[in-house]
């Protein structure tokens, strides 16, 4: 994420397959720039996780379960530094 953020910010090209990964993060980058977050890389991670969880499941086995409410897609952020998991959205209510 850090390399992708920096490359997009600097309008640079990443080597090899990293550029394709960076392109897939473009919408998260754009949303992050609009936020003007203090830690833009962390913000981009959270935005990307939220965007990914909000997308309809493309897996043909999981998609019907999500539509029926039998599968919850939850976005979360895990910190390697602290070991903390922050649930961003989608936490089911019981």
C-alpha positions in Angstrom: 0.0 0.0 0.0 2.8 2.4 0.9 4.5 1.8 -2.4 1.3 2.2 -4.4 0.3 5.4 -2.5 3.7 6.9 -3.1 3.8 5.9 -6.8 0.3 7.4 -7.4 1.2 10.5 -5.4 4.4 11.0 -7.3 2.9 9.8 -10.7 5.6 7.1 -10.9 5.4 3.7 -12.4 6.1 0.6 -10.2 8.1 -2.3 -11.6 6.5 -5.5 -13.0 3.2 -6.7 -11.6 3.3 -4.1 -8.8 1.9 -1.6 -11.3 -1.2 -3.7 -12.0 -1.7 -3.9 -8.2 -1.3 -0.2 -7.9 -3.9 0.4 -10.7 -6.4 -1.7 -8.8 -6.0 0.6 -5.8 -6.7 3.8 -7.8 -10.2 4.3 -6.4 -9.0 3.9 -2.8 -6.2 6.4 -3.5 -8.6 8.9 -4.9 -10.9 8.6 -1.9 -7.9 8.9 0.4 -6.6 12.1 -1.3 -10.1 13.6 -0.9 -10.0 12.8 2.9 -6.7 14.7 3.5 -6.0 12.2 6.2 -3.1 12.7 8.6 -1.8 9.2 7.8 -2.7 8.7 4.1 -1.3 5.2 3.8 -3.4 3.9 6.8 -6.4 5.8 5.4 -5.9 4.1 2.0 -5.7 0.7 3.6 -9.0 1.3 5.4 -10.7 2.8 2.4 -9.7 -0.1 0.2 -10.9 -2.7 2.8 -14.2 -0.9 3.0 -14.6 -0.7 -0.8 -13.7 -4.3 -1.2 -16.2 -5.5 1.4 -18.9 -3.3 -0.1 -18.5 -4.9 -3.6 -20.9 -7.8 -4.3 -19.1 -11.1 -4.0 -18.0 -12.3 -7.4 -17.7 -15.9 -6.2 -20.7 -17.9 -7.6 -20.9 -20.0 -4.4 -20.8 -17.1 -2.0 -22.9 -14.5 -3.9 -26.3 -16.3 -3.2 -25.4 -16.6 0.5 -24.7 -12.9 0.7 -27.9 -12.0 -1.0 -29.9 -14.2 1.3 -28.2 -12.7 4.4 -26.5 -16.0 5.3 -23.1 -14.5 4.7 -21.7 -11.3 6.1 -18.8 -9.6 4.5 -16.9 -7.5 7.1 -14.1 -5.1 6.4 -11.4 -4.9 9.0 -7.9 -3.5 9.3 -5.1 -5.5 11.1 -2.1 -3.6 12.5 1.2 -5.5 12.2 2.7 -3.1 14.8 0.1 -3.5 17.5 -1.8 -6.8 16.6 -5.0 -4.8 16.8 -8.0 -5.5 14.5 -10.3 -2.7 13.8 -13.7 -3.7 12.3 -14.5 -1.0 9.8 -18.0 -1.9 8.7 -20.3 -4.9 8.1 -20.2 -6.4 11.6 -23.3 -8.4 11.9 -25.7 -7.8 14.7 -26.9 -10.8 16.7 
